[in-house]
Coordinates of C-alpha atoms in Angstrom, one line a residue:
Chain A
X9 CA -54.1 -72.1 -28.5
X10 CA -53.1 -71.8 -24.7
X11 CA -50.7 -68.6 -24.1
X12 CA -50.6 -67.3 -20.9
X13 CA -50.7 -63.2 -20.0
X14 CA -47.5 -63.3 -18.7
X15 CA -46.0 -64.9 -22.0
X16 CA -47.8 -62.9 -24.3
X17 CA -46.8 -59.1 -22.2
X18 CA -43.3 -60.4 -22.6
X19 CA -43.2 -60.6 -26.1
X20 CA -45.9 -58.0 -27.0
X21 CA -44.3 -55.5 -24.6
X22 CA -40.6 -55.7 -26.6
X23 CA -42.5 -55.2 -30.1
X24 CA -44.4 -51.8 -28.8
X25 CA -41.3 -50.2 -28.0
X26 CA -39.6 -51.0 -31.3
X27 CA -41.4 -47.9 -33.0
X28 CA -40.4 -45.7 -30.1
X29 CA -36.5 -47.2 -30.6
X30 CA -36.8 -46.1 -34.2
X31 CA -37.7 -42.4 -33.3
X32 CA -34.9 -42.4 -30.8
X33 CA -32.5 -44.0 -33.1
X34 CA -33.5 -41.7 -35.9
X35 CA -34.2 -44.5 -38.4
X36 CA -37.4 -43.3 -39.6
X37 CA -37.2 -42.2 -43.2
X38 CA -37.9 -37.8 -42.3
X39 CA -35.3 -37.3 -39.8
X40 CA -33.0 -40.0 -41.9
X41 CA -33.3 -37.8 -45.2
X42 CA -32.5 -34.4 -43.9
X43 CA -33.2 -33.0 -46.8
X44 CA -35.1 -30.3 -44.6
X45 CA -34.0 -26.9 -44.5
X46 CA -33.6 -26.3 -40.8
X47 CA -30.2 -26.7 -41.3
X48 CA -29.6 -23.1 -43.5
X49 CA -29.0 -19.9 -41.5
X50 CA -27.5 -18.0 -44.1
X51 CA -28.7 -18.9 -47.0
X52 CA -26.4 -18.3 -49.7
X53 CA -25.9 -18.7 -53.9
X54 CA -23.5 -18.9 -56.4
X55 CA -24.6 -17.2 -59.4
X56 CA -23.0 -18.0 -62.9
X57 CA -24.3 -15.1 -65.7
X58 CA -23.6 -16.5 -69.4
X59 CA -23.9 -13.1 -71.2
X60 CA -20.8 -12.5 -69.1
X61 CA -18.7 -15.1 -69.2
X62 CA -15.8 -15.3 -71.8
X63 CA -14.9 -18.9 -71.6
X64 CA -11.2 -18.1 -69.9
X65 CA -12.1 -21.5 -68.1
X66 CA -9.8 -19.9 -64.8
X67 CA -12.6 -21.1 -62.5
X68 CA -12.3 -25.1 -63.6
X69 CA -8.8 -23.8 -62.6
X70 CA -8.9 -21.9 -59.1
X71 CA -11.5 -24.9 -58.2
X72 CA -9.1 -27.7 -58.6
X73 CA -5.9 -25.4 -57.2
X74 CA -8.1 -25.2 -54.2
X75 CA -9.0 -28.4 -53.9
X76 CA -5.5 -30.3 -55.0
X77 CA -7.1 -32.0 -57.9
X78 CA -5.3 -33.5 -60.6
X79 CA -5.7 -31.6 -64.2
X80 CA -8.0 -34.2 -65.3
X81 CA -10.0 -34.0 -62.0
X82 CA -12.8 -31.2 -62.2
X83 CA -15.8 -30.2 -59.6
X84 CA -16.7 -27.8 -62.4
X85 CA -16.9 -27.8 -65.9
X86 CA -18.0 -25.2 -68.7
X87 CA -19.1 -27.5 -71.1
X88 CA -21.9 -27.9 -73.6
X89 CA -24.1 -31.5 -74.2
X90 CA -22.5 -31.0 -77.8
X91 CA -18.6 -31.8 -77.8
X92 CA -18.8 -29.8 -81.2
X93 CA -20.6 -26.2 -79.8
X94 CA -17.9 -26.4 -76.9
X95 CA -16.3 -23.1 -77.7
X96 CA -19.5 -21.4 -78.3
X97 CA -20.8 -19.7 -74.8
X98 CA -24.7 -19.9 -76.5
X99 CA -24.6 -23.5 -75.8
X100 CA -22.8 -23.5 -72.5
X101 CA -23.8 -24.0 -69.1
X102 CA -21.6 -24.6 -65.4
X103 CA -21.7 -28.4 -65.3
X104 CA -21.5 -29.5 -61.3
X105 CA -23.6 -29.9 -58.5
X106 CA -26.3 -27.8 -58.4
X107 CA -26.8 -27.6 -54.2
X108 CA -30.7 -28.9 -54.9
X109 CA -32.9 -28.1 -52.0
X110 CA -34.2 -31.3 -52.6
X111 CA -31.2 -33.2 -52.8
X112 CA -31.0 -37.1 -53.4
X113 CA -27.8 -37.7 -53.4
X114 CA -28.6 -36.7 -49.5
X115 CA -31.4 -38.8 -49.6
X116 CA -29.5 -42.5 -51.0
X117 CA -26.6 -42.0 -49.0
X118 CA -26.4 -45.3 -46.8
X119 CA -24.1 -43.8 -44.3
X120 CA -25.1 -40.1 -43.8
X121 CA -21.8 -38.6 -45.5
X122 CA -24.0 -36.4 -47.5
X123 CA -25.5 -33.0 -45.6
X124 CA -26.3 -29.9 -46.0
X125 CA -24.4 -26.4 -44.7
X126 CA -25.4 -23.7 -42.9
X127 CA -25.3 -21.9 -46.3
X128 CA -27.6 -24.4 -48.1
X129 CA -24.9 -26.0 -50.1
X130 CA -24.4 -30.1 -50.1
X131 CA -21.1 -31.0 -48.3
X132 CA -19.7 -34.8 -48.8
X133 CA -18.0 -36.0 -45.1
X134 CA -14.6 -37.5 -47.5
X135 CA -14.1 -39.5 -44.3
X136 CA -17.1 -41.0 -44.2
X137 CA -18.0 -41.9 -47.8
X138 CA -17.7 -45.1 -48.1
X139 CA -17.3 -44.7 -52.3
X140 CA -20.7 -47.0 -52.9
X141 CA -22.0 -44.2 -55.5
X142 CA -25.7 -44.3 -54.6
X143 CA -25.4 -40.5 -54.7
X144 CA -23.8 -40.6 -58.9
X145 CA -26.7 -43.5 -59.5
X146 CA -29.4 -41.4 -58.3
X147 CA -28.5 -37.5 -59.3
X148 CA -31.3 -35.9 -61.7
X149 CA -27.9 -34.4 -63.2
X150 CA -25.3 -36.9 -63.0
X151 CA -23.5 -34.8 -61.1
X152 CA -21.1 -37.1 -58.4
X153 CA -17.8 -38.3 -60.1
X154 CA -16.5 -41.4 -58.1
X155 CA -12.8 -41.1 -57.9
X156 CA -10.4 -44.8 -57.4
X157 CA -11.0 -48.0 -58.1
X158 CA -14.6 -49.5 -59.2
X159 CA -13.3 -53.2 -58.8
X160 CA -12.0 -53.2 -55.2
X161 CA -14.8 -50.9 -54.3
X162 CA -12.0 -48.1 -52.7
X163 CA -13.5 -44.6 -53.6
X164 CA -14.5 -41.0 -52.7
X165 CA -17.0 -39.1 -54.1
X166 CA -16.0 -36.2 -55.9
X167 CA -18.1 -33.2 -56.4
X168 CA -18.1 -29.1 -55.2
X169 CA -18.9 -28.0 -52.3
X170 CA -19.5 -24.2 -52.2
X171 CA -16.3 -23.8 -50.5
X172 CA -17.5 -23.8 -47.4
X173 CA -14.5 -22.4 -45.1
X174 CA -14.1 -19.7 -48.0
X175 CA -17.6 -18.6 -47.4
X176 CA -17.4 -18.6 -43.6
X177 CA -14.4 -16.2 -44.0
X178 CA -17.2 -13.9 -45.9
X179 CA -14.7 -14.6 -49.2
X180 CA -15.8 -15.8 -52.6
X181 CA -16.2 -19.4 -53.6
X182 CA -12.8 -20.3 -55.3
X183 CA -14.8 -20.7 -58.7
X184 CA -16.3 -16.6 -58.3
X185 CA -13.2 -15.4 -56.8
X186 CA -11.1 -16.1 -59.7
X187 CA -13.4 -14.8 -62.5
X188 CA -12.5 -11.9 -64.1
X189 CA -15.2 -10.4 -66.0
X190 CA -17.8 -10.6 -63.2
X191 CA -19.7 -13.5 -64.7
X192 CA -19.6 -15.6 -61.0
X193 CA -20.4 -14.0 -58.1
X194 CA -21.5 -15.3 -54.5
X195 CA -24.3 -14.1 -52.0
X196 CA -27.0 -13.9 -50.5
X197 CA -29.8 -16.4 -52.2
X198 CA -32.6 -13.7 -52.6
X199 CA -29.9 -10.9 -53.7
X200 CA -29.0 -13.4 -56.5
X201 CA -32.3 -14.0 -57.6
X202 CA -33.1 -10.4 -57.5
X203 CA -29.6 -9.8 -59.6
X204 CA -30.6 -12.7 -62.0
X205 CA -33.9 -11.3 -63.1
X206 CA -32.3 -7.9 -63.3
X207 CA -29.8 -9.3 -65.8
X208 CA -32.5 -11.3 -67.7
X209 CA -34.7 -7.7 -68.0
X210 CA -31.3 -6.1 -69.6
X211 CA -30.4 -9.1 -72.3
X212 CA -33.8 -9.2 -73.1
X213 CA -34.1 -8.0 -76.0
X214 CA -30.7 -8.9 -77.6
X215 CA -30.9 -12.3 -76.1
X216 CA -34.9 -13.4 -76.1
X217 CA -34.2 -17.3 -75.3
X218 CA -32.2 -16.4 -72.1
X219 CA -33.7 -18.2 -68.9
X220 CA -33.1 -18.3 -65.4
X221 CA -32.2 -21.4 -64.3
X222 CA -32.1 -22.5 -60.5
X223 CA -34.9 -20.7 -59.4
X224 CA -37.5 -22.8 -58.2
X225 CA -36.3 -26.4 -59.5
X226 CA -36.1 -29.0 -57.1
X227 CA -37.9 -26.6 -54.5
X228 CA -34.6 -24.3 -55.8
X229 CA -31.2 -25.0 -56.5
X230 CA -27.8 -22.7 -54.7
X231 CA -26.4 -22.6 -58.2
X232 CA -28.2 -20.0 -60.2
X233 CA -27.6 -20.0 -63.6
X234 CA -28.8 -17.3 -66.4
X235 CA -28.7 -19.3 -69.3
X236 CA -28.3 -18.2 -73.3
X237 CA -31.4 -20.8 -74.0
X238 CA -33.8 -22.7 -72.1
X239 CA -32.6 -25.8 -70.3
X240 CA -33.2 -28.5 -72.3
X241 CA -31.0 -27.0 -75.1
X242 CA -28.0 -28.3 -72.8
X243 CA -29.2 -31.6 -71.6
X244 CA -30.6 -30.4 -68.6
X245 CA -33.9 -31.6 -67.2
X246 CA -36.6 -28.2 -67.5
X247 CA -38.4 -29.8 -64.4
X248 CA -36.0 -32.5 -62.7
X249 CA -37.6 -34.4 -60.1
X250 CA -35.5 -36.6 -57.1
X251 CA -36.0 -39.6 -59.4
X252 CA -38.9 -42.9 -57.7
X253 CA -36.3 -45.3 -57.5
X254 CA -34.8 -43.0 -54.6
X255 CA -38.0 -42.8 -53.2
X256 CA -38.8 -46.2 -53.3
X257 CA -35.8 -47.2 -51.3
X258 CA -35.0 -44.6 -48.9
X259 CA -38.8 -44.2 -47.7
X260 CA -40.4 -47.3 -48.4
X261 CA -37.9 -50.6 -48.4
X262 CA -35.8 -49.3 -46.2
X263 CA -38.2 -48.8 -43.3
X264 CA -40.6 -51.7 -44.8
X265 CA -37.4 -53.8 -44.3
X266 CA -36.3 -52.9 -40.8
X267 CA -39.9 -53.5 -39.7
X268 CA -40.6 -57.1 -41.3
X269 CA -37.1 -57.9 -40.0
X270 CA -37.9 -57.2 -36.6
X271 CA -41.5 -58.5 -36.7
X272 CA -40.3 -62.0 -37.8
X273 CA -37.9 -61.9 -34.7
X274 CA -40.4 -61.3 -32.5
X275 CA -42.9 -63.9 -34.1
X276 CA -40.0 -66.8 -34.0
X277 CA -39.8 -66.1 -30.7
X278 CA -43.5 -66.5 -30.1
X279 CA -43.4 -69.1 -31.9
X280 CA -40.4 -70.8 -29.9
X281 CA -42.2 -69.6 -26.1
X282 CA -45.6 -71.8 -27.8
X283 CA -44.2 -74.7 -29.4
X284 CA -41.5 -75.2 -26.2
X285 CA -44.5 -75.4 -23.8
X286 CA -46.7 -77.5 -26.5
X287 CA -43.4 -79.8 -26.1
X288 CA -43.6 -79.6 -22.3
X289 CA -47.3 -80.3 -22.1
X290 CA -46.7 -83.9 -24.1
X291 CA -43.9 -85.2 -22.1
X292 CA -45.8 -84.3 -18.8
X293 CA -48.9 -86.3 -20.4
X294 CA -46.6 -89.0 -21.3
X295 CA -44.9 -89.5 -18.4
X296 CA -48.3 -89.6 -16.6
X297 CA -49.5 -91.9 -19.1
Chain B
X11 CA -25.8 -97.3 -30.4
X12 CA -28.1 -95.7 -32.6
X13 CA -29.3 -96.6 -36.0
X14 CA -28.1 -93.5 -38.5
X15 CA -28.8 -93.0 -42.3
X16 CA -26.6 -90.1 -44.0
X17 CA -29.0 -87.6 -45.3
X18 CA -26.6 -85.1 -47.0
X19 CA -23.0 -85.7 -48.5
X20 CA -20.0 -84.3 -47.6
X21 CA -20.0 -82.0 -50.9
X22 CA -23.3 -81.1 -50.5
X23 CA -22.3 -79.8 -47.0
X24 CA -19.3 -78.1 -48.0
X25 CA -21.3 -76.4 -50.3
X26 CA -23.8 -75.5 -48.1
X27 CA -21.4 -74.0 -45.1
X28 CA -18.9 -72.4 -47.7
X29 CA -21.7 -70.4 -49.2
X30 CA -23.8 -70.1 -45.7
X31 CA -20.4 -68.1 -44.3
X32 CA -20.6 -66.3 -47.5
X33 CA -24.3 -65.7 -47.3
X34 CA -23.9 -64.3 -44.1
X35 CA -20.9 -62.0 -44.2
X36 CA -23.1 -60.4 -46.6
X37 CA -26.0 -59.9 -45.3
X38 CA -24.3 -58.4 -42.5
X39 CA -22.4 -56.1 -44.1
X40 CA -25.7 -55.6 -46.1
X41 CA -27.7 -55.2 -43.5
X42 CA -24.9 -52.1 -42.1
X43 CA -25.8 -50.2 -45.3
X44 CA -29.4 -50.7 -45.4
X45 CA -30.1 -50.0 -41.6
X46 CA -30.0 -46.7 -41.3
X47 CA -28.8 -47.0 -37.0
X48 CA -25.7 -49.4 -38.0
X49 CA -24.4 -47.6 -40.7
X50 CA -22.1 -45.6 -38.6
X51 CA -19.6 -49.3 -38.9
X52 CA -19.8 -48.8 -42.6
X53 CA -17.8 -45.2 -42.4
X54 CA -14.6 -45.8 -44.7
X55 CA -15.7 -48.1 -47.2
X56 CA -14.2 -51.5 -45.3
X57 CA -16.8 -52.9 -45.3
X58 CA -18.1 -52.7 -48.7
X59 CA -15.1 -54.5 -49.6
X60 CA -15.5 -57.2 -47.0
X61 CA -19.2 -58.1 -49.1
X62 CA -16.8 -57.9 -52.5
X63 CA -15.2 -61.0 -51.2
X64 CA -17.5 -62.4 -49.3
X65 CA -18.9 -61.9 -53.0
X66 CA -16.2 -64.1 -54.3
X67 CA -16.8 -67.5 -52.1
X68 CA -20.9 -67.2 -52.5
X69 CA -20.2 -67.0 -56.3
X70 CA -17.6 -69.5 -57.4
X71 CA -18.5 -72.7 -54.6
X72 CA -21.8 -73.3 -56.7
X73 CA -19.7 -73.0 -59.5
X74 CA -16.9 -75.4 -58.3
X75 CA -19.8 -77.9 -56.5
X76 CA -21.7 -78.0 -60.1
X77 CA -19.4 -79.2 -62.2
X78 CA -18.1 -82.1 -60.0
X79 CA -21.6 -83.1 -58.6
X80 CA -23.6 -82.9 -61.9
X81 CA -26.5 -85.7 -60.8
X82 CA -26.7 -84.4 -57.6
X83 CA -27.3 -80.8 -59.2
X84 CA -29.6 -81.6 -61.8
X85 CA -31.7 -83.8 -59.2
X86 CA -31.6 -81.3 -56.9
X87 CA -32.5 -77.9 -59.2
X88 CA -35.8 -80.9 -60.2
X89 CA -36.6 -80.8 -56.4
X90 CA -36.8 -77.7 -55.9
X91 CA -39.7 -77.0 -58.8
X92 CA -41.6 -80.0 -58.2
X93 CA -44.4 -78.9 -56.2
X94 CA -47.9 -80.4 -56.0
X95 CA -50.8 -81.8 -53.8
X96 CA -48.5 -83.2 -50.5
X97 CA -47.2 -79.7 -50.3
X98 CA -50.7 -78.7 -49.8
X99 CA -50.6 -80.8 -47.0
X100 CA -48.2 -79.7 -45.2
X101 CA -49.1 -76.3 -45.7
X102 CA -53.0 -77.6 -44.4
X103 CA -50.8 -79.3 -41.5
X104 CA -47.4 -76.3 -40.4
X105 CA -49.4 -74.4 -38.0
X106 CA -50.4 -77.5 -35.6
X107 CA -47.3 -78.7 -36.2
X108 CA -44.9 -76.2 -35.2
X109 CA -47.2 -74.2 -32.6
X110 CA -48.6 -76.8 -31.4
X111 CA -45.9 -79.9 -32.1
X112 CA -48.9 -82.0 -32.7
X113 CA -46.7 -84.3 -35.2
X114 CA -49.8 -86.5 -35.8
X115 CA -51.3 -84.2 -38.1
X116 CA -48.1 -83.7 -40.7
X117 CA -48.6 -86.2 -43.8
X118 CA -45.2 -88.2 -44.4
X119 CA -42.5 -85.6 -45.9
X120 CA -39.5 -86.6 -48.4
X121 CA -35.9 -85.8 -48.0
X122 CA -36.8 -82.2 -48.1
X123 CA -40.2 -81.0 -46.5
X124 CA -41.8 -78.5 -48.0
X125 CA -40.5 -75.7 -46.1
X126 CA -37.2 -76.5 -47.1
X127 CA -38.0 -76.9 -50.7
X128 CA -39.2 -73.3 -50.0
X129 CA -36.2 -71.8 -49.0
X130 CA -34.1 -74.2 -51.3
X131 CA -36.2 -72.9 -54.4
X132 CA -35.3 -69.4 -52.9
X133 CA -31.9 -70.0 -52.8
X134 CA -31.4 -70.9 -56.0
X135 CA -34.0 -67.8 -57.6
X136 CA -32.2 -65.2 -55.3
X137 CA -28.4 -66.1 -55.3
X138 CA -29.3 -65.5 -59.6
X139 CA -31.2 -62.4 -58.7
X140 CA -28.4 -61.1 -56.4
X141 CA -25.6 -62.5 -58.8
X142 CA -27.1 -60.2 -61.7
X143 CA -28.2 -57.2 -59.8
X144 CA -24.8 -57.3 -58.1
X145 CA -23.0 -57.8 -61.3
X146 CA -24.6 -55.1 -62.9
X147 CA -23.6 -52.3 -60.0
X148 CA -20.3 -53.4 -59.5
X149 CA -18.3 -54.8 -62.9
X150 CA -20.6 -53.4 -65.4
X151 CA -21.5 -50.2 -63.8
X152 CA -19.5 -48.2 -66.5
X153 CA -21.5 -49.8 -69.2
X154 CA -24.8 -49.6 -68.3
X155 CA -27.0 -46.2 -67.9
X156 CA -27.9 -44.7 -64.4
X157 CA -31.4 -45.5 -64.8
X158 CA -30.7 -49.2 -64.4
X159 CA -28.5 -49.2 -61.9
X160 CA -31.1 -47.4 -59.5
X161 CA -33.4 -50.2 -60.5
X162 CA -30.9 -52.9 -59.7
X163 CA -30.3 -51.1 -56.4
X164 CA -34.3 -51.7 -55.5
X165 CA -33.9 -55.3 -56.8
X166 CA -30.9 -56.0 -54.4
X167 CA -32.9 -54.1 -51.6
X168 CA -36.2 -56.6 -52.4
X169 CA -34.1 -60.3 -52.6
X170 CA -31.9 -58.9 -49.4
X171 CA -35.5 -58.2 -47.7
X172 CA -36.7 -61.5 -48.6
X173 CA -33.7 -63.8 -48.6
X174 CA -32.7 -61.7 -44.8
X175 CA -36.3 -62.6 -43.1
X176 CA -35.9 -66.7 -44.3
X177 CA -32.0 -66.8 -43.1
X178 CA -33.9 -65.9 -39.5
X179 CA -36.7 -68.7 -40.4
X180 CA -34.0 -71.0 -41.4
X181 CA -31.5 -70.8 -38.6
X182 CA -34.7 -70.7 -36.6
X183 CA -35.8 -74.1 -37.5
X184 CA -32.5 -75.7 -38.1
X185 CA -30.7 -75.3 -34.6
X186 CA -33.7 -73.4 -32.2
X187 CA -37.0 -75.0 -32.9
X188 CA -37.9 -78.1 -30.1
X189 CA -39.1 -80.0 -33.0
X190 CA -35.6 -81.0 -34.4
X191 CA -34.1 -81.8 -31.3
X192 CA -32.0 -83.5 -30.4
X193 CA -29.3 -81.7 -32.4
X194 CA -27.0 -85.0 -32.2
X195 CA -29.3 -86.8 -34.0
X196 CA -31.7 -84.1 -36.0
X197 CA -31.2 -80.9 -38.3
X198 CA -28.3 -79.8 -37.2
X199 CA -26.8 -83.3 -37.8
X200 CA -27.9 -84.0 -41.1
X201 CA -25.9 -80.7 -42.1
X202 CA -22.7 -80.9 -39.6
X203 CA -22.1 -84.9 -39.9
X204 CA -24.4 -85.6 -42.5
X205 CA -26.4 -88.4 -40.3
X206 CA -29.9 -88.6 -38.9
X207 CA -30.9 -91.0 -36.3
X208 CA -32.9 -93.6 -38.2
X209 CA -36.1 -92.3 -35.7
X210 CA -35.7 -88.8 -36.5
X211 CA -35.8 -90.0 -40.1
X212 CA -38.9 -92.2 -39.7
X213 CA -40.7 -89.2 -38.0
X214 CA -39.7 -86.1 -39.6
X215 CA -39.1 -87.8 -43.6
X216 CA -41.2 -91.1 -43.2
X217 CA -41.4 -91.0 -47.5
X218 CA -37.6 -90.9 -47.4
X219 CA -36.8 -93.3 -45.7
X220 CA -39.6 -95.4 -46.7
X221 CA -37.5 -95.1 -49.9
X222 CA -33.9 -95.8 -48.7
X223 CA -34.4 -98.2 -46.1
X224 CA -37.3 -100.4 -48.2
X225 CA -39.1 -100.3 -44.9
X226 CA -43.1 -99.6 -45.6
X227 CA -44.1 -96.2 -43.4
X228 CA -44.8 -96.7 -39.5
X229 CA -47.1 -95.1 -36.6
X230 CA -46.4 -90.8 -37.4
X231 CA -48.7 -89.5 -39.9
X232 CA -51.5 -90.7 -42.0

């Protein structure tokens, strides 16, 4: 097999840089996932205490007022995994998104519309989202509600925020500000765990199955929750883990398919500068011959 | 004027460019979600809907083309799974061949060389495989658990993967390869009119033509 220095610098030279392009581009699976924590300056938590809360429901209702979602439209929901112990705040916990440090709903998303805040909390870009629900699929909780159509495909993801303007302002997240008896409050992360373990110390005794729940899960969530039991009383994982499927696609197809992809380009057109010169070769001999 | 033989129908090529346009649409608008560079053209959602009816077209021209070319089909789906010791051949024979264009060394080929029966058999594994995986995250993804959906999501991922790196292979040695030249007469013929020259027949499918013309083989290959 004949190839020539110049030929095989011209091919081989393209194929080097391709791992440098990546870096540039920020295709490689770290900087794609930003599920670092560079990001958080001020690191912040909201804080739900179930030996305080009475059930009034007025955050559901300050949360969708803020957010100009229909009544059946919530971001989040006191609810229990029982419909029948719904009423009964020993089996209740704040159903939304938990603002995991580890986050794969950040991780799936295809076009980036998932990040993080300066705060820690997990923003959707509503403009961005294209409505493909990777993000729902994927979340340890099932967090992500998808709201239009699932047959043409036209959708936004739905799910809190942390209020993020409210907190820049220094105010309460809606959710906290509207809750009357002290059970939500908002601040800064350590302060909250600090408060929740306070709490825990003092219901102790009365309440001996009461658990902290946001601590250190998923390398620890924004949402802290002290619960009247431990987790897997409401349906919620005791150790959730971003699940392998994520995993599997976001670190290893994805980047295994961008390189075969390019790799076969690169070896047709070897193949093409070889085989056109094989071609060559002959009709010189036969036109000789 | 020179001798032709028609290697594919006119069906057959409808078929093929209806659901190659298909094919293509989404593997681009695919490829925008799975590239993690290009998916700043996927911001909005248009093009997710562009690949629903893309969607459309790959699924219901096999489904139109069955019914109404039922021989063809069945003959065709047989094809595809026959394999056996003249495949080895050409495998023994593909890298002088198409490095080298050394077209002594291929042994005679049918209507469809083994490379194409390749890609033909992936076709037909991979258009079910995206058909079900698809199906299952888009109309049934209120009715089936998470867990299955993530799973479908890598089995989309793996067929686009595979399906994505033959489309180049394909296109490659259709219309680019000097070995199927001239495109008047050679692949890209047999799939835009439907005609070969009756030379490009004898050299590239001597066993073909050998059967359609009731000519015994001559000079290429053993």
């Amino acid at each position: 097999m004949d190839i020539n220095r110049r030929d095989f610098l011209k091919l081989s030279l393209p194929a080097l840089l391709l791992p440098v392009a990546a870096k540039t581009l920020n295709v490689t699976p770290a900087s794609a996932a930003g599920t670092k924590n560079s990001m958080i300056v001020d690191e912040k938590a909201v804080l739900w205490d179930a030996t305080k809360c009475k059930l009034c429901h007025m955050c559901e209702a300050a949360c969708r007022k803020k957010n100009n979602l229909p009544e059946n439209v919530n971001r989040t929901v006191l609810t229990s995994a029982n419909p029948d112990t719904k009423q009964n705040i020993q089996y209740i916990f704040k159903h939304q998104c938990n603002h995991c440090s580890e986050a794969t709903c950040l991780e799936v998303c295809p076009v980036g519309a998932v990040h993080r805040n300066e705060y820690g909390f997990i923003e959707i870009n509503q403009a961005t989202c294209t409505g493909c629900g990777y993000c729902a699929e994927f979340c340890p909780f099932k967090v992500p509600v998808l709201e239009g159509s699932s047959l043409s495909g036209v959708r936004k993801m739905e799910k809190c925020t942390g209020c993020p303007d409210l907190q820049a302002q220094g105010k309460p997240t809606a959710c906290a500000g509207a809750c009357p008896f002290g059970a939500l409050t908002v601040g800064d992360r350590t302060d909250q765990l600090i408060k929740a373990t306070q709490r825990w110390v003092e219901v102790k005794d009365t309440i001996p199955t009461a658990t902290i729940y946001g601590s250190t899960q998923l390398n620890g969530m924004h949402l802290i929750q002290l619960l009247y039991s431990s987790p897997d009383k409401y349906g919620l994982p005791v150790d959730p883990k971003v699940p392998v499927t994520a995993t599997i696609h976001h670190e290893i197809l994805q980047p295994i398919g961008w390189g075969l992809g390019a790799l076969a380009i690169a070896g047709l057109g070897l193949n093409y500068l070889m085989a056109r010169k094989s071609m060559l070769e002959k009709k010189a001999k036969e036109t000789k011959g | 004027m020179m001798q032709e033989v028609e290697k594919y129908s006119k069906a057959t090529r409808l078929l093929h460019w209806v659901h190659a346009g298909a094919f293509i649409v989404l593997f681009i608008t695919g490829l925008i979600l799975f590239v993690p560079g290009l998916n700043v053209m996927a911001h909005g959602g248009w093009t997710r809907l562009i690949h629903r009816i893309a969607v459309g077209f790959f699924v219901i021209a096999p489904l139109i083309y069955v019914p109404l070319n039922w021989r063809a089909t069945v003959r065709g789906i047989k094809d595809a799974f026959t394999w056996g010791k003249a495949d080895i051949g050409w495998i023994k024979a593909f890298p002088r061949y198409y490095f080298l264009c050394d077209e002594e060394c291929m042994p005679p080929q049918g209507h469809m060389n083994t490379g194409q029966k390749a890609w033909w058999a992936m076709v037909l594994i991979f258009g079910v495989v995206f058909g079900v995986s698809g199906l299952i995250m888009w109309l049934l993804a209120d009715s089936t658990p998470n867990e299955l959906r993530q799973w479908m999501v890598i089995v989309h991922d793996l067929a686009f993967i595979a399906t994505g790196l033959m489309l180049f292979v394909h296109i490659y040695m259709s219309v680019i390869h000097p070995i199927v030249r001239p495109l008047n007469s050679g692949a890209w013929s047999s799939m835009w009119r439907g005609k070969v020259s009756s030379e490009y027949a004898k050299s590239h499918h001597s066993k073909w033509y050998a059967e359609i013309s009731g000519e015994t083989e001559t000079g290429k290959g053993k």
